[in-house]
MMTF fields as JSON, N, C-alpha, C and O atoms, coordinates in Angstrom:
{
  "mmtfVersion": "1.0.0",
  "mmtfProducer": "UNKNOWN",
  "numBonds": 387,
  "numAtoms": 388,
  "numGroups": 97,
  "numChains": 1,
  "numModels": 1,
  "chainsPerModel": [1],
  "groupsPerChain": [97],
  "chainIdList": ["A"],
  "bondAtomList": [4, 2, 8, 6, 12, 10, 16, 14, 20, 18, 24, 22, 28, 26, 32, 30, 36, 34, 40, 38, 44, 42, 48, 46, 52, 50, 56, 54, 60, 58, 64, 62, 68, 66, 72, 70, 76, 74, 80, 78, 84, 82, 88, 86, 92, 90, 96, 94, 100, 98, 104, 102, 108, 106, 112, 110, 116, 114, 120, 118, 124, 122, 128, 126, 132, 130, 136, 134, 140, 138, 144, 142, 148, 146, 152, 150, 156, 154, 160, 158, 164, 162, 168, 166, 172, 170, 176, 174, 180, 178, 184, 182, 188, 186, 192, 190, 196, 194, 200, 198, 204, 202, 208, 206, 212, 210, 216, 214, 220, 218, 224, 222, 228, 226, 232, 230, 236, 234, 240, 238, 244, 242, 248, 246, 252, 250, 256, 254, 260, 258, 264, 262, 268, 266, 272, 270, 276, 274, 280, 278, 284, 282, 288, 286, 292, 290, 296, 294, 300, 298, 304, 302, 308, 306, 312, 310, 316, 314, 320, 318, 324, 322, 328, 326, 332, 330, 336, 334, 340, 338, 344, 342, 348, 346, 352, 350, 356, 354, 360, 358, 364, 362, 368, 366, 372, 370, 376, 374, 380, 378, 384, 382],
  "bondOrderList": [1, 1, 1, 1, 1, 1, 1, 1, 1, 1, 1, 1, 1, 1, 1, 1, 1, 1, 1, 1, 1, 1, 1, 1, 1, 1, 1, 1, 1, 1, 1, 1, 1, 1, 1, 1, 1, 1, 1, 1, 1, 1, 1, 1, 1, 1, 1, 1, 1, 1, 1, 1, 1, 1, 1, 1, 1, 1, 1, 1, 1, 1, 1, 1, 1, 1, 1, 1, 1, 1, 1, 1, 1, 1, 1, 1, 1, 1, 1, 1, 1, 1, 1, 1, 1, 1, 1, 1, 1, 1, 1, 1, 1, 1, 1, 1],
  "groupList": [{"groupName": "UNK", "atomNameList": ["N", "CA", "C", "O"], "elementList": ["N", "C", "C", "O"], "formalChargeList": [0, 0, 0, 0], "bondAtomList": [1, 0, 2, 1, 3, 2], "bondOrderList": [1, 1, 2], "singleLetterCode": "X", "chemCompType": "L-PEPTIDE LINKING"}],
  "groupTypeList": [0, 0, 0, 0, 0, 0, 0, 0, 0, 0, 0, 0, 0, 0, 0, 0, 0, 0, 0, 0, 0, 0, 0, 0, 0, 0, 0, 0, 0, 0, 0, 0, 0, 0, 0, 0, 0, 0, 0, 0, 0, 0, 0, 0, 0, 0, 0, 0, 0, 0, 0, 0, 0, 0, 0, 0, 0, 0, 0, 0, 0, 0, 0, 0, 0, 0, 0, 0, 0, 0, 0, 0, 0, 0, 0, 0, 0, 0, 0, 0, 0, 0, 0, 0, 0, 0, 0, 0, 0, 0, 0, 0, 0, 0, 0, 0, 0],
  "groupIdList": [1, 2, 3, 4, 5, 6, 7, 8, 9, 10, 11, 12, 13, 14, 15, 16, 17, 18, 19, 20, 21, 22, 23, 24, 25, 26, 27, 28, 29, 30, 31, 32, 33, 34, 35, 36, 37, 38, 39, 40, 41, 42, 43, 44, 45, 46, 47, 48, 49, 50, 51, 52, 53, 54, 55, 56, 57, 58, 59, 60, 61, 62, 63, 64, 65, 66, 67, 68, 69, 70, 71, 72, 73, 74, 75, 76, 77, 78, 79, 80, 81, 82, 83, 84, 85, 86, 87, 88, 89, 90, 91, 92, 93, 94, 95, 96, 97],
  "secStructList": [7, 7, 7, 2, 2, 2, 2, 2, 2, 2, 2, 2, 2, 2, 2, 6, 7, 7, 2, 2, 2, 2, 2, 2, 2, 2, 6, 7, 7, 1, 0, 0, 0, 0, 0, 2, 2, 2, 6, 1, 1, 7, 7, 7, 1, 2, 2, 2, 2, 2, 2, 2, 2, 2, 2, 6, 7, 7, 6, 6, 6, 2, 2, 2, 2, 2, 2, 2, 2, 2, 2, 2, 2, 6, 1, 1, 1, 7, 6, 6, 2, 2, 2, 2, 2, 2, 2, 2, 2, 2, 2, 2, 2, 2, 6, 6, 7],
  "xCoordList": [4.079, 4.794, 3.819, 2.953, 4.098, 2.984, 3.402, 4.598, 2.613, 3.013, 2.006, 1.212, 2.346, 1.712, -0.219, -1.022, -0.57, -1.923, -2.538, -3.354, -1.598, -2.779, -2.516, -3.447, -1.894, -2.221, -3.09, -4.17, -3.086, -4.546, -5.654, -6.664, -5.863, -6.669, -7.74, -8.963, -6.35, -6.829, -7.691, -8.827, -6.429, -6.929, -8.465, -9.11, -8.908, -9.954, -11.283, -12.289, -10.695, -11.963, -12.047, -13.137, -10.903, -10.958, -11.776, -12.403, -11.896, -12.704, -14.049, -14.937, -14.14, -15.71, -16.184, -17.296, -15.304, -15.014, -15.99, -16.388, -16.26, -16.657, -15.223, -14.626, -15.266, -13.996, -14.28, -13.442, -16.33, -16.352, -16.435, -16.277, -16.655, -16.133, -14.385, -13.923, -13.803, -12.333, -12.35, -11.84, -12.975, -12.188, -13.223, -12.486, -14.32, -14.573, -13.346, -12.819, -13.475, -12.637, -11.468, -11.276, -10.557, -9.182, -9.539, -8.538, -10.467, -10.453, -9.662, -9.277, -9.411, -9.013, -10.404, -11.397, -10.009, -10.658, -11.593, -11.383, -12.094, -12.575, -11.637, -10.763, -12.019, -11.158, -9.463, -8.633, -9.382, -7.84, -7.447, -6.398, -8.031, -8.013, -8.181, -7.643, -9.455, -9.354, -7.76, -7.225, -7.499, -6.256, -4.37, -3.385, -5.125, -3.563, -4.042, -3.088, -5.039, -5.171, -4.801, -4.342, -5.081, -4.712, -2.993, -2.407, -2.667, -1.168, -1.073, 0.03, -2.498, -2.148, -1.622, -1.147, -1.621, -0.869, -0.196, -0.613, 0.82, 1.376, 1.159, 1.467, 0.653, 0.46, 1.712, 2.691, 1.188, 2.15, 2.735, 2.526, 3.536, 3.844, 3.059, 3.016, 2.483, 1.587, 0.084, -0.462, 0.07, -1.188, -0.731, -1.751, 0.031, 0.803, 0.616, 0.08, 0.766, 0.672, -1.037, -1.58, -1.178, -3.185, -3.577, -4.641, -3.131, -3.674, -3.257, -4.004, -1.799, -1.566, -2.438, -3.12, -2.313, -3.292, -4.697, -5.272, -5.131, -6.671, -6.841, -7.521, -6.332, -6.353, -5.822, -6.292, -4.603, -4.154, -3.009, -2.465, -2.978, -1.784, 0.517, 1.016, 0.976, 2.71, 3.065, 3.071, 3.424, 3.613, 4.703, 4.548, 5.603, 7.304, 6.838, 7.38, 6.031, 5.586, 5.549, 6.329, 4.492, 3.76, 4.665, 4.729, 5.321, 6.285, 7.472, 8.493, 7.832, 8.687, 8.066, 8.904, 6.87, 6.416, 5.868, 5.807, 5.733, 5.575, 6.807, 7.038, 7.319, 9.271, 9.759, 10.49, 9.3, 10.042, 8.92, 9.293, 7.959, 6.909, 7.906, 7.967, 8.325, 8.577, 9.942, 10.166, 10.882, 12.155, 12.012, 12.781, 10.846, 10.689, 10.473, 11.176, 9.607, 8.585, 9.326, 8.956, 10.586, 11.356, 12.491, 13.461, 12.608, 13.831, 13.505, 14.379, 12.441, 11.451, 12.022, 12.108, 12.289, 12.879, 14.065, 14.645, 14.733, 16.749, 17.224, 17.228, 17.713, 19.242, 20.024, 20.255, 20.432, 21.166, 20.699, 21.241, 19.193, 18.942, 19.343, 19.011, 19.973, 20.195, 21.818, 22.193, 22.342, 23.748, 23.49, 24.128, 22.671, 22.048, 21.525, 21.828, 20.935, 20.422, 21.947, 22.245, 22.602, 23.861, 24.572, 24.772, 24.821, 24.919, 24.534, 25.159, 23.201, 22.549, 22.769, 22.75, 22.988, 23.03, 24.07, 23.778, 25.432, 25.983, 26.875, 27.728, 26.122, 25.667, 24.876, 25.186, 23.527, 23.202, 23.909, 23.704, 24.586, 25.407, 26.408, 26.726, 27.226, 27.827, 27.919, 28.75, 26.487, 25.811, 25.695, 25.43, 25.766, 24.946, 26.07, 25.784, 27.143, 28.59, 29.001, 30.035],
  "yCoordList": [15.169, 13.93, 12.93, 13.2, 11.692, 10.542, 9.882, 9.828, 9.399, 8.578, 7.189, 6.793, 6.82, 5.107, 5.593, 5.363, 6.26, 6.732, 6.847, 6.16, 8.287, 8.828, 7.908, 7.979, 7.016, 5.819, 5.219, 5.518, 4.198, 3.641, 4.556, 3.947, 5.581, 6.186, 6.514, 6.471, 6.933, 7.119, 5.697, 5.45, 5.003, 3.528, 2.942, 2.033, 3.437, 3.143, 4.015, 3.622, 5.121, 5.892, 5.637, 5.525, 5.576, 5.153, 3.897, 3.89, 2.589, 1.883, 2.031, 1.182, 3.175, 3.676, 2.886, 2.365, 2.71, 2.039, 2.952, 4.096, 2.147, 2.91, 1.808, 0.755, 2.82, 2.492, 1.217, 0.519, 0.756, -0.003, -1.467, -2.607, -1.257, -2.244, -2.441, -3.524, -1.686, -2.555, -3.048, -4.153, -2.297, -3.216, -4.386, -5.33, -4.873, -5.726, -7.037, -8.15, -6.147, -7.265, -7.631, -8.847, -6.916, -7.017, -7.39, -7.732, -7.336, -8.062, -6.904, -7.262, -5.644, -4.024, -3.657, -3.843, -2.771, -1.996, -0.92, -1.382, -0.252, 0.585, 1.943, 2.574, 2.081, 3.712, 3.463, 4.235, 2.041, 1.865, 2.216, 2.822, 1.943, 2.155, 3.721, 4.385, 4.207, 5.76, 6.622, 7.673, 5.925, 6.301, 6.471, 7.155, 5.193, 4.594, 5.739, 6.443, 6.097, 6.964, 8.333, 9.152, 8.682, 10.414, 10.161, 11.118, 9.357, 8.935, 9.207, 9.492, 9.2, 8.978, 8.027, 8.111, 6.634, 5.287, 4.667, 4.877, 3.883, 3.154, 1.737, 1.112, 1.206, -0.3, -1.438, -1.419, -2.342, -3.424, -3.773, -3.015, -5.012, -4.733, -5.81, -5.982, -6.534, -7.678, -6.82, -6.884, -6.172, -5.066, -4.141, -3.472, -3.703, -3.182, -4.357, -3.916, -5.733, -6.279, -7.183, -7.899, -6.53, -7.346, -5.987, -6.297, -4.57, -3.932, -3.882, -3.632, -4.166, -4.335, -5.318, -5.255, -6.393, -7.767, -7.357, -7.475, -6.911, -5.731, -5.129, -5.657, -4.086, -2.846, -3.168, -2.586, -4.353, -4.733, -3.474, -2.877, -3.44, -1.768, -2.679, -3.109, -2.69, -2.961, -3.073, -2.034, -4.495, -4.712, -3.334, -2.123, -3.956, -3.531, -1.566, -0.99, -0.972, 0.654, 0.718, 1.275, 0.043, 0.154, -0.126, 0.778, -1.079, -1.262, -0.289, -0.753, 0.59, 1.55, 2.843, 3.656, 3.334, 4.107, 3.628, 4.475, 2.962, 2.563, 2.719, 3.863, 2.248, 2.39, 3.288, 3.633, 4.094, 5.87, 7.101, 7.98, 6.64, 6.808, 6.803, 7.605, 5.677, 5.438, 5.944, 6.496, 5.548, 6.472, 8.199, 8.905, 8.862, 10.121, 10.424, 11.256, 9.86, 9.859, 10.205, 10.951, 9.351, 9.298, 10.139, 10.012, 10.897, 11.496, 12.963, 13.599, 13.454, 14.357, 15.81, 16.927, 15.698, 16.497, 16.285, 16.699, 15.973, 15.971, 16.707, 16.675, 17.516, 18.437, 17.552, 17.776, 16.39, 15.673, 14.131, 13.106, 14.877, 13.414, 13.288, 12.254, 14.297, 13.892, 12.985, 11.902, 13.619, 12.745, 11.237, 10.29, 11.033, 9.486, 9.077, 7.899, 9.505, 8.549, 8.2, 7.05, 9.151, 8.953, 7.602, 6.484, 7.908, 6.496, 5.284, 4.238, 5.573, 4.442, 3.308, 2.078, 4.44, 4.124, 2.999, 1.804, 3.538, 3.05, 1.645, 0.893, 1.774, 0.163, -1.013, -2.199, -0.199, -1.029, -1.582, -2.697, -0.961, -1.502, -2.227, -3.153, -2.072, -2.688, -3.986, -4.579, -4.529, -5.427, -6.029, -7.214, -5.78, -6.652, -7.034, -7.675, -6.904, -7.547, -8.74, -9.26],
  "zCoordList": [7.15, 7.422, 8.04, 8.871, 7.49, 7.957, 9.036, 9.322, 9.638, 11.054, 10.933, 10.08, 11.881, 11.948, 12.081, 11.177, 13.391, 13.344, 11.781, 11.167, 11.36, 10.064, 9.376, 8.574, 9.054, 7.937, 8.308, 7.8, 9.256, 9.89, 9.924, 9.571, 10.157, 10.082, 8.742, 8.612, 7.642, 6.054, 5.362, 4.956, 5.512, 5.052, 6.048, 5.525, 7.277, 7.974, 6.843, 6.252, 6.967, 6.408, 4.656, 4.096, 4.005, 2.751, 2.492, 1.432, 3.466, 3.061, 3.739, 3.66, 4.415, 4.945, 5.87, 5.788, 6.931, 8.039, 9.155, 8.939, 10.385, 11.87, 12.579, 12.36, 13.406, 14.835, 15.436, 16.006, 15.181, 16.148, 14.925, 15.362, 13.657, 13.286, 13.189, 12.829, 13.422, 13.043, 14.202, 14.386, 15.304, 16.716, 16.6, 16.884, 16.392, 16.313, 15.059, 15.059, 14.455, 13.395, 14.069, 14.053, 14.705, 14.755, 16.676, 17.306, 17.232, 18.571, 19.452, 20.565, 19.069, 20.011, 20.08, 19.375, 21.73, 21.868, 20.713, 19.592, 20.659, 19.896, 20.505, 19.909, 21.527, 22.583, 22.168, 21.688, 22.584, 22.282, 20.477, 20.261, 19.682, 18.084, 17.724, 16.839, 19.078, 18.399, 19.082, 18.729, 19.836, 20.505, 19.39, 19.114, 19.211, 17.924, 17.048, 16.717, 16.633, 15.002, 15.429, 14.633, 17.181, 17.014, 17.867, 18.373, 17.873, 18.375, 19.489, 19.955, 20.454, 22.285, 22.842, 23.975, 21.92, 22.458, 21.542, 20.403, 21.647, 20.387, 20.476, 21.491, 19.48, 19.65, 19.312, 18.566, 20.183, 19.832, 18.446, 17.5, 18.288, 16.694, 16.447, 15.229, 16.977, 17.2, 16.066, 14.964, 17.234, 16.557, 15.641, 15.474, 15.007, 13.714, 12.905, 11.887, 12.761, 11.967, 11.426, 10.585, 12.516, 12.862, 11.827, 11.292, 11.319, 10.869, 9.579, 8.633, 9.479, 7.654, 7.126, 6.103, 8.095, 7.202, 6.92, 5.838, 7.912, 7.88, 6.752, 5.872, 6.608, 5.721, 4.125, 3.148, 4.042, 2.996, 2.884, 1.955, 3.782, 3.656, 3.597, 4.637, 2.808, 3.028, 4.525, 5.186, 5.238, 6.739, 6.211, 6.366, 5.676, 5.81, 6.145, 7.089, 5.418, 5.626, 7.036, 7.808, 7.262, 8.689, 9.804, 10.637, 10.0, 11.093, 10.34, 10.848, 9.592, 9.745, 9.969, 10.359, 9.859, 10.446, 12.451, 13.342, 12.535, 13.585, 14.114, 14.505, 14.194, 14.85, 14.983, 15.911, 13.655, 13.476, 15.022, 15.798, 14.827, 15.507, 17.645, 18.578, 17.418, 18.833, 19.43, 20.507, 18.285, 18.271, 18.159, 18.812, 17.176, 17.657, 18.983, 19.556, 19.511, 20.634, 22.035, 22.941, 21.9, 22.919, 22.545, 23.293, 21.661, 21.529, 21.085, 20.496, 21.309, 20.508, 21.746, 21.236, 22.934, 24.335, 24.034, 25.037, 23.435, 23.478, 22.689, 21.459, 23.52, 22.493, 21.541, 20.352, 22.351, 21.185, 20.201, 19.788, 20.186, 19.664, 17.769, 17.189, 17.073, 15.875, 16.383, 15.935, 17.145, 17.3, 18.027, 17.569, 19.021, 19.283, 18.04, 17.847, 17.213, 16.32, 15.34, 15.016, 15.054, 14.057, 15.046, 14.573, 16.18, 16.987, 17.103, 17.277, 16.965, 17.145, 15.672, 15.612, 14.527, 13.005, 13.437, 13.414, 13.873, 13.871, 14.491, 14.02, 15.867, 15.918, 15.328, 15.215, 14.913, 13.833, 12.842, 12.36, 12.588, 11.361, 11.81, 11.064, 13.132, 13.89, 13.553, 12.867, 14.402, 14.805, 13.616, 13.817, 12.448, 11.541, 10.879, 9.868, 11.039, 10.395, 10.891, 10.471]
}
């Protein structure tokens, strides 16, 4: 299963990238970038989108792996996190009527 990291990551090395050019390109850290690829930190969506434009990678992928990424993250320790998320579904949908 893919996450926000190993995509940035693939697409880094697929175009035969070093760490310290993207952070130069994209104005991140380098430590902070090797961080996002092994999923010790999650980046802004600011910086989710500084990397689709980068990489040429689908925003719309990336900020749903990114999101899915943060909603696991926090719900990854709960007994009941398949029933919060069926919840959560359902305000979303709520909300959007």
């Amino acid at each position: 299963m893919s996450n926000f990291g190993d995509l940035i990551r693939i697409a880094r090395e697929e175009k035969g990238l070093f760490l310290r050019q993207v952070a130069a390109e994209l104005d991140i850290d380098q430590a902070i970038i090797s961080k996002f690829e092994r999923n010790e930190r999650k980046p802004t969506k600011e910086q989710v989108l500084k990397f689709a434009k980068f990489y040429k990678l689908d925003k719309e992928t990336l900020l749903v792996e990114w999101l899915s990424d943060k909603v696991a993250y926090d719900l990854q320790d709960e007994n009941l996190a398949d029933k919060v998320l069926k919840a959560a579904e359902q305000k979303i949908k709520y909300k959007k009527k």
